[in-house]
Amino acid sequence: LEDLAEPAAAARAADGIRDALRAPFSVGGRVLTITATIGVATSSGGGIAGDVVRNADSALYVGKAEGKDRHAVFSEHMHATAMERLTLEQDLRAGIGRGELMLLYQPKIDTRTGRMTGVEALVRWNHPVRGLIAPSDFIPIAEQSGLINDIDTWVLNAACHQAQAWATSPTGSVPVAVNVSGRSLVSCGLVERVLDALDMSHLDPRLLELEITESAAIPQEGRALGLLQTIRDLGVRIAIDDFGTGYSVLSRLQGFPVDTLKIDLSFVRAIVSETAPAPIVDAMIAMGLSLGLTIVAEGVETETQRAYLVKRHCSELQGYLISRPIPAAEVVERFVSRSVIAAVA
Ligand code: C2E
Ligand code: CA
Ligand code: CA
């Protein structure tokens, strides 16, 4: 936009464009509506054309991160954030190649026997300068840059190798659950990657479970659903992660290729007394059990929560009360052939 009276005029123009795009389009007999996110940058501070475009792109990125369907005006702060992100992304790309990813394992226990039923593999990035980085600080970046496929593939292979090492050692079988990002689910090749990981590790497919978030799994139709079915037909178990947060239609669960529901920790947190009802938790357990599924409560931190969930016949517990995510060797030391409820009490 040339000859702007003031920078705010650019923002008004952006909203005008968004209004114009809001009108429904008719395409092949179907009415479609679209929204737009617009990044705004001005050359008021001088700078060459390339800089203005780059700044608009940074603003666009922020607008998308803030929820899309809006405009965002560039500020210097955005540039700094974008640069930091870019550095982290480049570090991550190199770090994956350098073997800087590692896995911790968080045990789950059976509420009836108190014994470990398996572990969830949780990735960490051992950054040479920053130290151990939590997944919440790099998985979102990986998802936006497409690196998530590399991470999920690495995790899948590493977890299968560990599970096979346990299975062929005196430790015995320890089923391992692996998180699969929604992005990995829709991108092609998941079935092949699972087959490759099983093949290379020689792991019994029944010792592998894939965790897919409710919001990624349940709205899927057709191809993605068929994909989950194919993986499940191999003998690999499927878990719905963060269950209860996705606002999905619960009736869709019927006939869905799934073995396990993991109740999101936000619902477990709502259990504050052994007697006060937590109706959503009750409903999720009852429904899951009636569908013949294994119900895992995530984020169990207190004895009160444990007692409540045991009383409601929740199948398995996972959380800091039982154990934080720990290295593979510690899993064997602390959890193999031991009643953990006894150990916790
Ligand atoms: P998630 O799959 O829901 O994993 C459970 C998270 O809850 C883990 O955080 C775990 O450390 C934490 N947690 C377990 N017990 C408790 C508890 O009692 N209290 C509280 N407050 N938290 C508890 P973490 O390891 O930081 O992972 C965060 C998220 O990052 C995971 O959530 C998952 O969505 C993602 N993630 C982790 N590893 C991978 C991976 O290998 N691939 C992909 N795609 N995503 C991963
Ligand atoms: Ca998970
Ligand atoms: Ca979860």
PDB file of C-alpha atoms and ligand atoms in Angstrom, residues 120 122 179 211 241-242 262 298, ligand 2:
ATOM      1  CA  GLU A 120       5.096 -44.252  27.992  1.00  0.00           C
ATOM      2  CA  LEU A 122       8.612 -39.255  26.506  1.00  0.00           C
ATOM      3  CA  ASN A 179       3.253 -40.433  21.147  1.00  0.00           C
ATOM      4  CA  GLU A 211      -0.876 -42.567  21.532  1.00  0.00           C
ATOM      5  CA  ASP A 241      -4.424 -39.364  24.445  1.00  0.00           C
ATOM      6  CA  ASP A 242      -5.685 -36.308  26.366  1.00  0.00           C
ATOM      7  CA  LYS A 262      -6.110 -41.834  28.548  1.00  0.00           C
ATOM      8  CA  GLU A 298      -2.943 -39.441  33.573  1.00  0.00           C
TER       9      GLU A 298
HETATM   10 CA    CA B   2       0.891 -39.261  25.710  1.00  0.00          CA
END
